[in-house]
Each structure stands twice: as C-alpha cells, then as structure tokens.
Short mmCIF file of N, CA, C and O in Angstrom, two decimals:
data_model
loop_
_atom_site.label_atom_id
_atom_site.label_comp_id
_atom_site.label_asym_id
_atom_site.label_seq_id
_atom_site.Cartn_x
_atom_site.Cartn_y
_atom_site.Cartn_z
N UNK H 1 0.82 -1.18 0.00
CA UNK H 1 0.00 0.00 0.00
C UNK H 1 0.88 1.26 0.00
O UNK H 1 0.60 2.15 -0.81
N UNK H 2 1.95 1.42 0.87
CA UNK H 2 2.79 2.47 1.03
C UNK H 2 3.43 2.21 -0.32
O UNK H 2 3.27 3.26 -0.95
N UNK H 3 4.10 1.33 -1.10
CA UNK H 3 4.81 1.72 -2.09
C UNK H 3 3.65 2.48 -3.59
O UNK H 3 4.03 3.28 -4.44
N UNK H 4 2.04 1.79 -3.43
CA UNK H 4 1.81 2.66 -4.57
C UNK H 4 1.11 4.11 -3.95
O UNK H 4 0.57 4.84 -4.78
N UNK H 5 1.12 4.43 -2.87
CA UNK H 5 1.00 5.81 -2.82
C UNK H 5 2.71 6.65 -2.84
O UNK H 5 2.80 7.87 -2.72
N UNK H 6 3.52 6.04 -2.95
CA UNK H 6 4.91 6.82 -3.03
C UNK H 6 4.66 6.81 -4.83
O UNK H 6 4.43 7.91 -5.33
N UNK H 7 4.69 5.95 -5.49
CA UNK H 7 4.58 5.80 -6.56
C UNK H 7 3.64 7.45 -7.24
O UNK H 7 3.96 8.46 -7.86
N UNK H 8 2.28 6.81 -6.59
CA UNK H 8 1.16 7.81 -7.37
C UNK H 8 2.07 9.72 -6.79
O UNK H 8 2.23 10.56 -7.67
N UNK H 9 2.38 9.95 -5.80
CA UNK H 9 3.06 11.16 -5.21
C UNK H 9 4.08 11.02 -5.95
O UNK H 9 4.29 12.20 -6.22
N UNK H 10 4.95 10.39 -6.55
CA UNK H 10 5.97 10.74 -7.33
C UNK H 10 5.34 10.80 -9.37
O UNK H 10 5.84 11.32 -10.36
N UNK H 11 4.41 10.17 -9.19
CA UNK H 11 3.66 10.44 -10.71
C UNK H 11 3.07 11.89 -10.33
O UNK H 11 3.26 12.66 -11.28
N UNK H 12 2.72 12.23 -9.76
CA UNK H 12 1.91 13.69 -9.34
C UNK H 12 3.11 14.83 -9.14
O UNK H 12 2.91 15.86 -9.77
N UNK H 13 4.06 14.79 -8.53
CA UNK H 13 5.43 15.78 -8.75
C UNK H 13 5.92 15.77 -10.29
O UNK H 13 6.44 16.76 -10.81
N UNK H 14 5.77 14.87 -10.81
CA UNK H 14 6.40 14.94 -12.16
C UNK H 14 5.40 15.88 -13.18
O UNK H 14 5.69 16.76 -14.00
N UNK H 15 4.63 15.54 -12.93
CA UNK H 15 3.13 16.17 -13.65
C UNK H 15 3.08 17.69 -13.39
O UNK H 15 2.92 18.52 -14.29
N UNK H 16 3.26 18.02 -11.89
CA UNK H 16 3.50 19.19 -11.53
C UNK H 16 4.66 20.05 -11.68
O UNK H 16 4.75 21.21 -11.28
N UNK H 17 5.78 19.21 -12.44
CA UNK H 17 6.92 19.77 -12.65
C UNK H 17 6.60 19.80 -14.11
O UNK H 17 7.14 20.85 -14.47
N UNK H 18 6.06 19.28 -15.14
CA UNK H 18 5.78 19.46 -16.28
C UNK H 18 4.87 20.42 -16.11
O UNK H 18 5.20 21.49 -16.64
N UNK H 19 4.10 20.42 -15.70
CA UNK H 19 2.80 21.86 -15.46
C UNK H 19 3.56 23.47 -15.67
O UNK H 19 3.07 24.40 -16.31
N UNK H 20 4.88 23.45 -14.95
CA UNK H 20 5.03 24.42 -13.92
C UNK H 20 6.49 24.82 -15.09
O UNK H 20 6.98 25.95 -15.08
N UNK H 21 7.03 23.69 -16.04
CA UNK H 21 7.93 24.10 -17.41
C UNK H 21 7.34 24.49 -18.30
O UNK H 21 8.00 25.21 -19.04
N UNK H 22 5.73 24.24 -18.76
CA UNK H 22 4.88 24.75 -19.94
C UNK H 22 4.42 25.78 -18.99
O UNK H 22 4.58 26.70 -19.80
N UNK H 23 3.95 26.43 -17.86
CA UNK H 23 3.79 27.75 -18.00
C UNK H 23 5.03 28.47 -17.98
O UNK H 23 4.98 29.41 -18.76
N UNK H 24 6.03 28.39 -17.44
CA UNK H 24 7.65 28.91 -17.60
C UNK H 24 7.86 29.57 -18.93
O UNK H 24 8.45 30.62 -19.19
N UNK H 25 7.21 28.67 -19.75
CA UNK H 25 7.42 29.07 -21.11
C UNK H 25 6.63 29.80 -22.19
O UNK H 25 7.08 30.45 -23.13
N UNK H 26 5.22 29.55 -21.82
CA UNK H 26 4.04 30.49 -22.11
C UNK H 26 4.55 31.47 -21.82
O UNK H 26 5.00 32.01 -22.83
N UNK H 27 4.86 32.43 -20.29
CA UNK H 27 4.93 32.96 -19.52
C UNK H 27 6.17 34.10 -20.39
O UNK H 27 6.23 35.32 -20.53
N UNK H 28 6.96 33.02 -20.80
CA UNK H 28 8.09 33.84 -21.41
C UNK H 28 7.56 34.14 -23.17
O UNK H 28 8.08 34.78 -24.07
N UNK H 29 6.61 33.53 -23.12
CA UNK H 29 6.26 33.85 -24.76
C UNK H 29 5.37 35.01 -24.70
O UNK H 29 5.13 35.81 -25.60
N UNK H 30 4.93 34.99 -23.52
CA UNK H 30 3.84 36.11 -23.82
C UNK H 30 4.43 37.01 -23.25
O UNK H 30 4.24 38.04 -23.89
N UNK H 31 5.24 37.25 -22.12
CA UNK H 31 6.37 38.68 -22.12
C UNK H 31 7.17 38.71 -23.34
O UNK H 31 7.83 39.74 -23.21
N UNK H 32 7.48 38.18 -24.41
CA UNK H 32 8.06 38.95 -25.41
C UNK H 32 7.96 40.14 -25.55
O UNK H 32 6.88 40.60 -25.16
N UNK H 33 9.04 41.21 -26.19
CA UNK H 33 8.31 42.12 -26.89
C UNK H 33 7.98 43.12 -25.68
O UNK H 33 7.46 44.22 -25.82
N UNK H 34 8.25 42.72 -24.81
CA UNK H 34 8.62 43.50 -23.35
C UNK H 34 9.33 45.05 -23.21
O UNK H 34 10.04 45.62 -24.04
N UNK H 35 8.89 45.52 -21.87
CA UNK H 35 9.03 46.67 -21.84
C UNK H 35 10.56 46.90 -21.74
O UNK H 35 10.97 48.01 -22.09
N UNK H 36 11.46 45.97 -21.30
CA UNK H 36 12.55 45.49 -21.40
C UNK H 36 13.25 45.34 -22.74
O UNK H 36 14.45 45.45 -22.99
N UNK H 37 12.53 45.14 -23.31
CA UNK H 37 13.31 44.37 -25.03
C UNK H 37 13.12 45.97 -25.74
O UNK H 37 13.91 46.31 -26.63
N UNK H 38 11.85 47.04 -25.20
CA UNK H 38 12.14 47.96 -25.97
C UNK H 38 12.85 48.80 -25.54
O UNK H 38 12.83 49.85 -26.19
N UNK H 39 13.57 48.77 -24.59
CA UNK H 39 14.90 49.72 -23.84
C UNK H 39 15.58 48.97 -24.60
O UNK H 39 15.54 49.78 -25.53
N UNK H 40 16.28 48.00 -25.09
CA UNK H 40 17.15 47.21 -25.19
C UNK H 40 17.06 47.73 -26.43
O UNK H 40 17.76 48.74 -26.44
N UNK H 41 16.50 47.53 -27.61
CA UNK H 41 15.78 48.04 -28.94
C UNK H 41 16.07 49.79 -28.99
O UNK H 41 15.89 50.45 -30.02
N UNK H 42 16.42 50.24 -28.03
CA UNK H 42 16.41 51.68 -28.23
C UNK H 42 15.70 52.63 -28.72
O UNK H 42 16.04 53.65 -29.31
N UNK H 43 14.39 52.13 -28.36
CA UNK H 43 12.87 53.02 -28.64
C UNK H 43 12.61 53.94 -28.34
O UNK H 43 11.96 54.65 -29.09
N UNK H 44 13.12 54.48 -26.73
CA UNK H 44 13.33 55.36 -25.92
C UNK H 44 14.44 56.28 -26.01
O UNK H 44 14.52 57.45 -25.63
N UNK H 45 15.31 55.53 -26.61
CA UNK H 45 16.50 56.71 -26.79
C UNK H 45 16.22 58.18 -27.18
O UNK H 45 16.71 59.03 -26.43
N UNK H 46 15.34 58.71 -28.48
CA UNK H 46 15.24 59.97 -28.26
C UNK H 46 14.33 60.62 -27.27
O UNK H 46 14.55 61.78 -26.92
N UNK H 47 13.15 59.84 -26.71
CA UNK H 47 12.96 61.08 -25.17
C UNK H 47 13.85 61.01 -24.38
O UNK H 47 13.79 61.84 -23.46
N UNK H 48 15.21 59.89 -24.39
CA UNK H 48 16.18 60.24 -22.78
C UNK H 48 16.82 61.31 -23.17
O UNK H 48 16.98 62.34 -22.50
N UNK H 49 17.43 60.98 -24.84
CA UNK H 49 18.88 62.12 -25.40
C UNK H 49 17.89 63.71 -25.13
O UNK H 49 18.49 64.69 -24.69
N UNK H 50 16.43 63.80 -25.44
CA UNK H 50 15.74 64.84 -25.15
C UNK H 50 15.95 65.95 -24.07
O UNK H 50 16.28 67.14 -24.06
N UNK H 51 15.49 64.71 -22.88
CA UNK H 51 15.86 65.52 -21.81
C UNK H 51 16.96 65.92 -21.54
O UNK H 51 17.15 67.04 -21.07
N UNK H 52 17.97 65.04 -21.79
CA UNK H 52 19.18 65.29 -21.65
C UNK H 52 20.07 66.77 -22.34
O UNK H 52 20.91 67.52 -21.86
N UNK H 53 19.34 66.68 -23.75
CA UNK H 53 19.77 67.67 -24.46
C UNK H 53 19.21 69.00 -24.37
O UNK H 53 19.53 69.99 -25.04
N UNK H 54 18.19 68.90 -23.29
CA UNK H 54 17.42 70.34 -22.52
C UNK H 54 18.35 70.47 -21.81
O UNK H 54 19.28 71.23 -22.10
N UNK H 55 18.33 69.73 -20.65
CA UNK H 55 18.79 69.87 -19.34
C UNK H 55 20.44 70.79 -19.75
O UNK H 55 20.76 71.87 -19.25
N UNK H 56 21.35 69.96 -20.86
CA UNK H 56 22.52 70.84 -21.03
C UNK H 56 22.02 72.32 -21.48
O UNK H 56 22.08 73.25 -20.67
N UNK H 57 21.65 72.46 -22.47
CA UNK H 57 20.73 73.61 -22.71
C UNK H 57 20.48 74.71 -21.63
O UNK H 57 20.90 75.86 -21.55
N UNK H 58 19.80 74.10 -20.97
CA UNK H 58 19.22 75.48 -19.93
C UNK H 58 20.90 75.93 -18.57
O UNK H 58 21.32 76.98 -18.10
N UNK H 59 21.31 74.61 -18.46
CA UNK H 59 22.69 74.96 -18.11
C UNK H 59 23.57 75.90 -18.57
O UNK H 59 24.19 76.73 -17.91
N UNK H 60 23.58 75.65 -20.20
CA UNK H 60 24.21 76.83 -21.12
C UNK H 60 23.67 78.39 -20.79
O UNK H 60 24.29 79.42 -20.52
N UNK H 61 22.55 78.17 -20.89
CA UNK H 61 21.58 79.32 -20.79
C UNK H 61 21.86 80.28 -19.27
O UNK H 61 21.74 81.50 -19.19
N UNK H 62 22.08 79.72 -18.60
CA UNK H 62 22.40 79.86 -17.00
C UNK H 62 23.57 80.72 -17.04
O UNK H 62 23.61 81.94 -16.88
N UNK H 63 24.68 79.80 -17.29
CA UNK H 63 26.12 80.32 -17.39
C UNK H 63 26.52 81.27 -18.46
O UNK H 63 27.65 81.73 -18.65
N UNK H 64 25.62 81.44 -19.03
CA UNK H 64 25.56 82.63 -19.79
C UNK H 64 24.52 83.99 -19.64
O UNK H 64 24.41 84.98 -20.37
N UNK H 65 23.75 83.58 -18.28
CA UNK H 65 23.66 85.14 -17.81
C UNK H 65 21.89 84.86 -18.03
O UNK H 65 21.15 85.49 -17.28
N UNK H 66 21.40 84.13 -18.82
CA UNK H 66 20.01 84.14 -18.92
C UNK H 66 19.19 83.13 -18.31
O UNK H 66 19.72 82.23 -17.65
N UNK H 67 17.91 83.18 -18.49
CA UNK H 67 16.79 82.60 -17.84
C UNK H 67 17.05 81.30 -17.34
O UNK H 67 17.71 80.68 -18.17
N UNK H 68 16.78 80.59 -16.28
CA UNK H 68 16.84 79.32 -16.71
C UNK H 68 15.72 78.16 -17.77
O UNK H 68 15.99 76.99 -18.04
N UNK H 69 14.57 78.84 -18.17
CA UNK H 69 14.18 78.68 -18.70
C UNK H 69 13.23 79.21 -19.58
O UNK H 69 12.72 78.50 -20.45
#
C-alpha cells in the first residue's frame, strides 16, 4: 500500500513539474516584446537624449547670464 501511494506522489510531482515548465514558457512567450526588449531596442532613446539635451541647454543658458528657462 505504502509503495503505490509513493509511486502515485511521485507520478503527481512529475506532472506538476511538467505543469510548472509549460507555464515557464508560455509565460516567457507572452512577455516577449517587453518593456525590457524595448529599452534594449532603443525606442526610448530619443525622449532620454531629449531631456538630456534640454537639461545641457538650460545649463548653457544659465552660465551665460540668462533665464533658466
């Protein structure tokens, strides 16, 4: 009796370890294309260089006697 309930608990971990590799992988199919992959992709690059290229800007602007903005 004890060996086929070790049995059926070790058929049931396996099942649950197959369960738990097909969502792993869904999981990663459907984050594709991620908010991640479009930083990586450089999608964003011109609003960062943007700010960036204000921010020196109004610095210039400063050290030269005028507004900061």
């Amino acid at each position: 009796m004890a060996e086929s309930a070790k049995r059926v608990a070790e058929e049931a971990e396996d099942r649950l370890g197959k369960v738990a590799g097909y969502i792993r992988e869904r999981f990663g199919r459907v984050t594709e294309g991620s908010f991640t992959d479009k930083i990586k992709e450089g999608r964003f690059a011109d609003q960062l260089d943007h700010g960036i290229d204000q921010a020196r800007a109004d610095e210039r602007r400063q050290k030269q006697g005028g507004s900061p903005s």
